[in-house]
mmCIF file of C-alpha atoms in Angstrom:
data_model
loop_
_atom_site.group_PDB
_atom_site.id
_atom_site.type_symbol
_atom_site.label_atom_id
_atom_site.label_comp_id
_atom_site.label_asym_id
_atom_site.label_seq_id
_atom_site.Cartn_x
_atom_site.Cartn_y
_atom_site.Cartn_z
ATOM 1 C CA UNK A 1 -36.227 91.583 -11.001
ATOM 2 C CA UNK A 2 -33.691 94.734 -10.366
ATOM 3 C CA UNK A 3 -33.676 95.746 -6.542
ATOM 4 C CA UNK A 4 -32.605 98.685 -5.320
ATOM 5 C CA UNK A 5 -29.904 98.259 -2.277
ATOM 6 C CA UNK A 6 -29.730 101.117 -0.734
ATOM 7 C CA UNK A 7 -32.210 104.430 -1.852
ATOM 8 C CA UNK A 8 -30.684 107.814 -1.667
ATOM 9 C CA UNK A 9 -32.310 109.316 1.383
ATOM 10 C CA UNK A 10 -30.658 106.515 3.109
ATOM 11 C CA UNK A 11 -27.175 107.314 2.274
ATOM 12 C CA UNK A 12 -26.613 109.525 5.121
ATOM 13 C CA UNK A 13 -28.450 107.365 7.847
ATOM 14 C CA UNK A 14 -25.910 105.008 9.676
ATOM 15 C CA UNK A 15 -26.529 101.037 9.670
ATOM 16 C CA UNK A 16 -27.235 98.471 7.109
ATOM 17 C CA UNK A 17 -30.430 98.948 5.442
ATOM 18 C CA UNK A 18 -31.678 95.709 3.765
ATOM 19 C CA UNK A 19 -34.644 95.395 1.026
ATOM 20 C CA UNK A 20 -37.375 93.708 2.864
ATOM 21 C CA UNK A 21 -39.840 93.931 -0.440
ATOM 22 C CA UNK A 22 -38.987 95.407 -4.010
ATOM 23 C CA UNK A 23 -41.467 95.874 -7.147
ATOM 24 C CA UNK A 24 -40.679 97.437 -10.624
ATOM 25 C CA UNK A 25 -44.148 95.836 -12.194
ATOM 26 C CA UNK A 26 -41.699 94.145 -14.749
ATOM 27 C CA UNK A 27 -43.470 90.428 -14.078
ATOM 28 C CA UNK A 28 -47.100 90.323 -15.356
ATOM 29 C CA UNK A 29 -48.007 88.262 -12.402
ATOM 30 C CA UNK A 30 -46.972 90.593 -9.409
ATOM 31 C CA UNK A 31 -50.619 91.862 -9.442
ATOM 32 C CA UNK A 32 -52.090 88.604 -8.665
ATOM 33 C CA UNK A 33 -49.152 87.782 -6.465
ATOM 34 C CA UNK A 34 -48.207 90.369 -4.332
ATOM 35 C CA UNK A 35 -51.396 92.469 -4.727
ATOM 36 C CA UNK A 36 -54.964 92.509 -3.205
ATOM 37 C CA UNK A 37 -58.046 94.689 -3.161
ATOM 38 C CA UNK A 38 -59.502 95.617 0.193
ATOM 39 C CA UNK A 39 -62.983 96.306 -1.296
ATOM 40 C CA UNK A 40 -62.965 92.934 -3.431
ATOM 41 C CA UNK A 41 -61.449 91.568 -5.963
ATOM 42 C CA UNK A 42 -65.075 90.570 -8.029
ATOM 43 C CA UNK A 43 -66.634 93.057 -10.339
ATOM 44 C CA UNK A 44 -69.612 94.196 -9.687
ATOM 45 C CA UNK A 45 -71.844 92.490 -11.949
ATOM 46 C CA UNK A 46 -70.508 89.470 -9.415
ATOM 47 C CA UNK A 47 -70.587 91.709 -6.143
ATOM 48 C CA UNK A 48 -73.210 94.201 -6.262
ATOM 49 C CA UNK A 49 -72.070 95.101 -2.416
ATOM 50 C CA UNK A 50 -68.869 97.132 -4.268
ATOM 51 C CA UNK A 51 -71.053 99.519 -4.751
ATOM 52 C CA UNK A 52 -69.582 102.918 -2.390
ATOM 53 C CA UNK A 53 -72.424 105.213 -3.033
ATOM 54 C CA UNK A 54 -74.481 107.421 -5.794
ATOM 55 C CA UNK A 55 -73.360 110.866 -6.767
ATOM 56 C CA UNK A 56 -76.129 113.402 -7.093
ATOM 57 C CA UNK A 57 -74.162 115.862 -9.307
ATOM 58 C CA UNK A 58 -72.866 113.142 -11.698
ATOM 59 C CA UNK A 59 -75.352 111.396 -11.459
ATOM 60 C CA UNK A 60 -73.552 107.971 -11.574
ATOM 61 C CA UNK A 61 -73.117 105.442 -9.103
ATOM 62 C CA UNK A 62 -69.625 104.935 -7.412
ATOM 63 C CA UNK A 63 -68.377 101.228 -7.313
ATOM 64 C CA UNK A 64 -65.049 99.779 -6.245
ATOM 65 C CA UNK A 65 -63.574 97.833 -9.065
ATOM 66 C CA UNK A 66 -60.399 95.710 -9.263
ATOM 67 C CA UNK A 67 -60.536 96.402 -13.370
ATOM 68 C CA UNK A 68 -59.438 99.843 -12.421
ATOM 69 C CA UNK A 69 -55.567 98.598 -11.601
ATOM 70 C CA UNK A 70 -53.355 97.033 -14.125
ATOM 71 C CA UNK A 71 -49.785 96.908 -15.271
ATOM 72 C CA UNK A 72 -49.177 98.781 -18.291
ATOM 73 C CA UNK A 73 -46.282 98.276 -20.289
ATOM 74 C CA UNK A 74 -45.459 100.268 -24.021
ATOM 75 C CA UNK A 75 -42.408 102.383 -24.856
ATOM 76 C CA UNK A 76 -42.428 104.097 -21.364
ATOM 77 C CA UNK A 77 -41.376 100.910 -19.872
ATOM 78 C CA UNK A 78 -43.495 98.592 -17.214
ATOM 79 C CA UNK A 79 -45.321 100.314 -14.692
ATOM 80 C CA UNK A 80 -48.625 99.725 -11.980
ATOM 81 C CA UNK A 81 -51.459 101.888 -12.976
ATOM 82 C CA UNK A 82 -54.593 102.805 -10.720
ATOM 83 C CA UNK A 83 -57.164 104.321 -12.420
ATOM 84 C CA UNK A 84 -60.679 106.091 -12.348
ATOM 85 C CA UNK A 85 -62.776 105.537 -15.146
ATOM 86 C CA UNK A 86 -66.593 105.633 -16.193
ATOM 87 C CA UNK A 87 -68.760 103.860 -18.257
ATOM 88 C CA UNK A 88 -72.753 103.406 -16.819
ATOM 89 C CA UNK A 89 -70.842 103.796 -13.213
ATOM 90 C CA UNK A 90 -67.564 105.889 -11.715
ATOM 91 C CA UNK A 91 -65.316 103.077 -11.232
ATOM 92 C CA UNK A 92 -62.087 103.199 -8.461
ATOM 93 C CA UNK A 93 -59.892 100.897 -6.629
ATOM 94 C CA UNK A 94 -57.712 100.866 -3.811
ATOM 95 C CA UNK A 95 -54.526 98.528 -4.744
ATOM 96 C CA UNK A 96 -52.794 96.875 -1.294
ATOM 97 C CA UNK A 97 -49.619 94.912 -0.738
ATOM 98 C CA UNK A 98 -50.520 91.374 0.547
ATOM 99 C CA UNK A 99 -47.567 91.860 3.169
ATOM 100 C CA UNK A 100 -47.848 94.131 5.853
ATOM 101 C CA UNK A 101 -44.703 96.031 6.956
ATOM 102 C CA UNK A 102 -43.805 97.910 9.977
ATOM 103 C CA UNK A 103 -40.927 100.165 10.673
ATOM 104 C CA UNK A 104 -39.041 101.030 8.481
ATOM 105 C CA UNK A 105 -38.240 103.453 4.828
ATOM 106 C CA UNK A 106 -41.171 103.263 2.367
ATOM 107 C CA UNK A 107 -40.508 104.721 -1.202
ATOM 108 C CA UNK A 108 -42.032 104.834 -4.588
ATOM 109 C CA UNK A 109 -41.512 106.261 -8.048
ATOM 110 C CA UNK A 110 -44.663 107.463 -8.515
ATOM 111 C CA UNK A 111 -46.724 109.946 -10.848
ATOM 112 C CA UNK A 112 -50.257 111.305 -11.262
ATOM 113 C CA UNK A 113 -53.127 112.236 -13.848
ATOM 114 C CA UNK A 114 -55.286 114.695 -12.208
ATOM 115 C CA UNK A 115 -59.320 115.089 -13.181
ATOM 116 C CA UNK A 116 -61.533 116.679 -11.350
ATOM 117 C CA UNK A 117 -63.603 115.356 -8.523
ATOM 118 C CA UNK A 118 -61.141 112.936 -8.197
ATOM 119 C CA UNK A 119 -58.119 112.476 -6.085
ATOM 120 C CA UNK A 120 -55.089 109.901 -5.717
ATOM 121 C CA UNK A 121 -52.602 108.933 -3.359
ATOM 122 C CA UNK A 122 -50.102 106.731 -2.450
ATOM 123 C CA UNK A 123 -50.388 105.776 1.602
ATOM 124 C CA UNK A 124 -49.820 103.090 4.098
ATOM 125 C CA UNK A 125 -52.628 101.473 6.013
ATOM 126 C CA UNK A 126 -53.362 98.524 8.735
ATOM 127 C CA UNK A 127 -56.060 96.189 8.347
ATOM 128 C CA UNK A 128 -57.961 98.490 11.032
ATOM 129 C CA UNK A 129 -57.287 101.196 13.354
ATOM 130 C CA UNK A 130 -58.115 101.414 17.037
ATOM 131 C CA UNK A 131 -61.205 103.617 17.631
ATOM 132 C CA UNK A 132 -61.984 102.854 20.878
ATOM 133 C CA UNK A 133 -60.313 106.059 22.270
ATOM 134 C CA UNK A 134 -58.305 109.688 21.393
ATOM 135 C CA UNK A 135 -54.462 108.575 22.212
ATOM 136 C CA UNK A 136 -52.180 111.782 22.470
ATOM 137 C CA UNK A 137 -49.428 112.485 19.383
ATOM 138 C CA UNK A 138 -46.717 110.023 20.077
ATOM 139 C CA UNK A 139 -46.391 106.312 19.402
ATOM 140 C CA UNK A 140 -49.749 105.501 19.072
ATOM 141 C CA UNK A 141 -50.731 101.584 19.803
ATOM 142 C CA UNK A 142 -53.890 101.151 17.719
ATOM 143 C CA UNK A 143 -52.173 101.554 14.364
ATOM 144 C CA UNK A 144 -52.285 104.631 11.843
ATOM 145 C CA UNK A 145 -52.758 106.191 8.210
ATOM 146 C CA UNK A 146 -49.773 107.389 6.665
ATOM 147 C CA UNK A 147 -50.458 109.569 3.642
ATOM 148 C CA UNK A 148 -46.919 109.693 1.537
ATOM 149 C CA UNK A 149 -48.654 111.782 -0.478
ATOM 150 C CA UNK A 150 -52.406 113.033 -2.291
ATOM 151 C CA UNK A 151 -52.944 114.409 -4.981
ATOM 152 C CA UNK A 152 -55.836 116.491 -6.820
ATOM 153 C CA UNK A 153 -56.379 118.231 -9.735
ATOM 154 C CA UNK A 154 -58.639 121.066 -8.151
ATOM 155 C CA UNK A 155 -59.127 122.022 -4.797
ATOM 156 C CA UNK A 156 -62.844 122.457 -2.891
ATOM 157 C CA UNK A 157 -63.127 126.159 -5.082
ATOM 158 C CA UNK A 158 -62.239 124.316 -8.198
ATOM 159 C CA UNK A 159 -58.498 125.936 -7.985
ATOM 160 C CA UNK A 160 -56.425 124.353 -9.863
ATOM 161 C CA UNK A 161 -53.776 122.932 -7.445
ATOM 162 C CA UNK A 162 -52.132 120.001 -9.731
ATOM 163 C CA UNK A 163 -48.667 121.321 -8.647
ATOM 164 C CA UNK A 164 -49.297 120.232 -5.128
ATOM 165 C CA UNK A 165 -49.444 117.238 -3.029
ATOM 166 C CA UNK A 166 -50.072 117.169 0.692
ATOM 167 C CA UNK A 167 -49.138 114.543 3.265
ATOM 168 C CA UNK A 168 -50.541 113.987 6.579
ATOM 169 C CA UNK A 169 -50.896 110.799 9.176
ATOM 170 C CA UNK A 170 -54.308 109.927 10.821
ATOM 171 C CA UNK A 171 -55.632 107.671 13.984
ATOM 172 C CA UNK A 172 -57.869 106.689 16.945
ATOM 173 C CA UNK A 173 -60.380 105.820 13.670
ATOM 174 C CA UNK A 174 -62.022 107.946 11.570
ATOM 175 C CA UNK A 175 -65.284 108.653 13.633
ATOM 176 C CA UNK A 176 -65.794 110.890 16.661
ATOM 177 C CA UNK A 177 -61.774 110.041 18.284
ATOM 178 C CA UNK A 178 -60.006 110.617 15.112
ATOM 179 C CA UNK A 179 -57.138 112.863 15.362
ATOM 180 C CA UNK A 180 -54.880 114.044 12.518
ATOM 181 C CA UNK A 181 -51.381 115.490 12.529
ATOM 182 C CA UNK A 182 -49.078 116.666 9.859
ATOM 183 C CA UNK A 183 -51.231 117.560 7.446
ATOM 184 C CA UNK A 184 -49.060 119.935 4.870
ATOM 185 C CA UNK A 185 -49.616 120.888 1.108
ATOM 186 C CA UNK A 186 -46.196 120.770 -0.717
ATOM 187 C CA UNK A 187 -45.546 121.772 -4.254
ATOM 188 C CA UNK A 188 -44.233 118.507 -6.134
ATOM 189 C CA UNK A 189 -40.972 118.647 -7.971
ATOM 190 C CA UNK A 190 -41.747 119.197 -11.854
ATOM 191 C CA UNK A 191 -45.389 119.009 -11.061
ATOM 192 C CA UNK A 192 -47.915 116.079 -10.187
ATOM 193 C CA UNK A 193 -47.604 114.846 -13.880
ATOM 194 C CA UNK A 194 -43.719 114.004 -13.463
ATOM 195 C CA UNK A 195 -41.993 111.254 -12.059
ATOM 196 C CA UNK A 196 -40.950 112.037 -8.421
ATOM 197 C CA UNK A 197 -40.190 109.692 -5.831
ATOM 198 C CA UNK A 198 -41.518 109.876 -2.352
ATOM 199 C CA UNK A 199 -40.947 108.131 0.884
ATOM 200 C CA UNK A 200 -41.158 107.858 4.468
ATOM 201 C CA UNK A 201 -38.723 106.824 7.398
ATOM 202 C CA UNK A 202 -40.872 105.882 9.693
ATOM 203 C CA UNK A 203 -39.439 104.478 13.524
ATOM 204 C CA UNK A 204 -40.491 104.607 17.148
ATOM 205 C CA UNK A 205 -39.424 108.559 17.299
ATOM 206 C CA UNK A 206 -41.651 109.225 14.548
ATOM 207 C CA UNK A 207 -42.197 109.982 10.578
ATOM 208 C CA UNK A 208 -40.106 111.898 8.080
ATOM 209 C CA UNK A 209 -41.710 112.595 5.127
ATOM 210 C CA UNK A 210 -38.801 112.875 2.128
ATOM 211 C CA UNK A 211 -39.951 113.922 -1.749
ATOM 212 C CA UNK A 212 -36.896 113.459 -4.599
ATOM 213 C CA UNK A 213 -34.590 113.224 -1.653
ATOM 214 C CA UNK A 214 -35.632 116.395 0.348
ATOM 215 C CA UNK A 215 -37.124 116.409 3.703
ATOM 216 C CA UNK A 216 -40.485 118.043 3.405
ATOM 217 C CA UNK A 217 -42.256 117.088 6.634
ATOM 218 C CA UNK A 218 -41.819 115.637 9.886
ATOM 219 C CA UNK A 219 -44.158 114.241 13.227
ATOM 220 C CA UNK A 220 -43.725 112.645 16.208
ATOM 221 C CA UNK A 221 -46.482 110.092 15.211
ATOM 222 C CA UNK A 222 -45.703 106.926 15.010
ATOM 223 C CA UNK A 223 -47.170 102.819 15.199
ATOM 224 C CA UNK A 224 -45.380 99.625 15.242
ATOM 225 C CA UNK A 225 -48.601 98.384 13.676
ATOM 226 C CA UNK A 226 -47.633 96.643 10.502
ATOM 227 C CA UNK A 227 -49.828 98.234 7.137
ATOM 228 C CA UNK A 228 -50.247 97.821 3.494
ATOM 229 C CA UNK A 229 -49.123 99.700 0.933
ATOM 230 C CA UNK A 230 -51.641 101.291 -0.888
ATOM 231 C CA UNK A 231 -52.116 102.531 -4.381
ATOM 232 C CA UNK A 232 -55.681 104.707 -5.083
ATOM 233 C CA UNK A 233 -58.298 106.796 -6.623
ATOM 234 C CA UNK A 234 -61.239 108.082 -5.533
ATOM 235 C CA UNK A 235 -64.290 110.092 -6.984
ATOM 236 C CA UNK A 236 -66.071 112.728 -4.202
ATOM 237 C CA UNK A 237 -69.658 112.332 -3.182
ATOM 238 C CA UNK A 238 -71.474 115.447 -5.105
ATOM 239 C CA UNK A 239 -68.261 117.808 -5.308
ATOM 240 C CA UNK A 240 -65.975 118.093 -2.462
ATOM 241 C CA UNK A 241 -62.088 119.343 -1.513
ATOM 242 C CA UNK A 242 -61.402 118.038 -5.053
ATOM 243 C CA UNK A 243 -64.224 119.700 -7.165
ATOM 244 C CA UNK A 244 -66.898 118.518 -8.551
ATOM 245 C CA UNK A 245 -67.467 115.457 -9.858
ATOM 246 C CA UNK A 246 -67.257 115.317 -13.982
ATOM 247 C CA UNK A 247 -69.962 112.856 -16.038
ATOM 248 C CA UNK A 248 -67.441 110.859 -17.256
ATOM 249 C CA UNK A 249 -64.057 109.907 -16.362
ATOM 250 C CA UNK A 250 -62.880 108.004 -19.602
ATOM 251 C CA UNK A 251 -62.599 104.555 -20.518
ATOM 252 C CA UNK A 252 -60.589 101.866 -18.870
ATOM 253 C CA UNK A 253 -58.059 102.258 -21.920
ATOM 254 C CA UNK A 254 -58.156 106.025 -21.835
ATOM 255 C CA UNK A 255 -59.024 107.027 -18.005
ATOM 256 C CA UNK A 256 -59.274 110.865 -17.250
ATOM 257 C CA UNK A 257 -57.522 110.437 -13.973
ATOM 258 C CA UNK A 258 -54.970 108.375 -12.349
ATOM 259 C CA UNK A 259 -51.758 107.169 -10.523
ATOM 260 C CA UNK A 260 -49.129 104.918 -11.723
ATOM 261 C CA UNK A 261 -45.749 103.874 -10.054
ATOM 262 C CA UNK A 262 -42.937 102.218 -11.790
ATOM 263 C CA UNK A 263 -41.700 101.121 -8.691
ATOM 264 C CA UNK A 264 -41.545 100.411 -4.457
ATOM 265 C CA UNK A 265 -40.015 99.340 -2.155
ATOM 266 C CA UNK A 266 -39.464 98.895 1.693
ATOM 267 C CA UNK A 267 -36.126 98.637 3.575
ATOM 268 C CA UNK A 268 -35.425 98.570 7.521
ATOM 269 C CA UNK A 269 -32.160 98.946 9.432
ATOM 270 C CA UNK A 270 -30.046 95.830 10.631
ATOM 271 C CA UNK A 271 -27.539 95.736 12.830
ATOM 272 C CA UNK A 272 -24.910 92.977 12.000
ATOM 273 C CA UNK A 273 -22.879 91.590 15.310
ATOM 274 C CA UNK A 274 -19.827 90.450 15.301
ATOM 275 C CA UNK A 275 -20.106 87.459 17.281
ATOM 276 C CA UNK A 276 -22.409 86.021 15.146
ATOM 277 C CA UNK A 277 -22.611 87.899 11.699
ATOM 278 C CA UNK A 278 -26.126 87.515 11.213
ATOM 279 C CA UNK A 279 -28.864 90.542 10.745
ATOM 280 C CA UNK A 280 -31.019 91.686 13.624
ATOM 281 C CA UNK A 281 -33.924 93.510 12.189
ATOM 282 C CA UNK A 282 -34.553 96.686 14.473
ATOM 283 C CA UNK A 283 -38.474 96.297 12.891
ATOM 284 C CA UNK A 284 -41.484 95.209 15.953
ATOM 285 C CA UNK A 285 -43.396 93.735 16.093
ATOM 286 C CA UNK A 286 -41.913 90.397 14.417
ATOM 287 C CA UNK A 287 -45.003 89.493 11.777
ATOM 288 C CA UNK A 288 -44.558 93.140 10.165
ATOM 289 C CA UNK A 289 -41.934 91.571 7.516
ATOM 290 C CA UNK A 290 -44.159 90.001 5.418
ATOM 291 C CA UNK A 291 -47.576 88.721 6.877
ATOM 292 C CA UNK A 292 -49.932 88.331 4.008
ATOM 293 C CA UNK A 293 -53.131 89.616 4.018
ATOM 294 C CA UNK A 294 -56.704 87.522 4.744
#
């Protein structure tokens, strides 16, 4: 499997950046390997409890279903797809890394099908995040959501805003503490149907959102809480910011809506000393290099 040394965005950032964890969906396997589903990896017919909730407007039922990621491979070349699709139910999934990583750069190749009522992203996420209390912007102990970037088809008016993705980071939980901060709506290189790769450098002064290469946002938000990477879809509840929901969203073979990624990565900074010439990973705390998931 090809890795990537040293991405672009990196070039110009002093230090030795090693590959920590590299995918390009080339070995069948990787899914079952290096791949979980928070929500369960049974369908439902086995785990009725995937069910997420009924939409009046569709009327259909929304379930969490591992069916809805796969690795597709035809002239294109090999590449992770995460789908939304319908048959009797709306079917989604969200797709997670098995090992957790801390700081660090985070980047994908990624692109997107749009539909609407639907949206997509590709993100980073803990196993939880510390409700307990509102802590300030700033380095932020209970963990955090970083969204590299979402995507819809339509906006809450039914706009059609397919040219734009929008980033933000969230924390303190996502009841009556949770804060949000950089929360921007970009327009995406070529448009949310093209290829365009988008990472974060994320470290103890914060996160640096960069899109083909270009910085497009920055915060001073940050979490030495090691996260998943995530790959996912989601249908609204009876309409929503990403329009209303449509009857049917395809087949499995032929989905309406989706994201795929061809491939990702994660890299953090060593510093190699001269005494000893071994690697010192700047990266806290010391599980966040590869701790798999429960």
């Amino acid at each position: 499997m090809t890795t990537l040394n040293k991405p672009e965005v990196l070039e110009s950032i002093p230090g030795t950046w090693v590959c920590q964890f590299y995918d390009d969906f080339k070995d069948p396997t990787t899914l079952s390997n290096n791949y979980f589903h928070p929500f369960g990896d049974s369908h439902w017919r086995e785990n009725p409890a995937n069910k997420w909730k009924w939409d009046a407007y569709s009327g259909k039922e929304i379930h969490w279903d591992f069916t809805c990621s796969s690795i597709i491979n035809d002239e294109e070349g090999s590449r992770l797809r995460t789908c939304v699709y319908s048959d009797w139910f709306h079917r989604i999934d969200r797709l997670a890394t098995k090992q957790r990583f801390g700081f660090g750069y985070y980047e994908a190749k990624v692109r997107f099908k749009g539909a609407e009522g639907m949206h997509a992203a590709f993100w980073i996420l803990p196993d939880s995040i510390d409700d307990s209390k509102v802590y300030p912007p700033g380095t932020i102990p209970g963990g955090i959501e970083i969204d590299v970037v979402e995507h819809r088809l339509m906006d809450g008016s039914r706009k059609r805003i397919d040219h734009i993705g929008n980033t933000a980071t969230h924390w303190s939980g996502y009841g009556k503490n949770h804060q949000s901060a950089a929360y921007k709506e970009i327009n995406i290189p070529n448009g949310g149907d093209h290829w365009c790769t988008y990472g974060v450098l994320h470290d103890a002064s914060g996160i640096k959102w960069y899109w083909d290469g270009r910085l497009v946002n920055q915060t001073i938000v940050n979490s030495s809480t090691p996260a998943h990477i995530y790959f996912s879809t989601e249908v609204n509840e009876s309409g929503g910011w990403a329009g209303m929901d449509m009857s049917s969203y395809g087949t499995r073979a032929h989905p309406a809506g989706y994201v795929e990624c061809c491939r990702v990565g994660f890299w953090t900074l060593s510093q190699v000393t001269a005494e000893s010439g071994t690697n010192h990973l700047l990266q806290k705390p010391e599980d966040a290099l590869g701790k798999e998931a429960n």
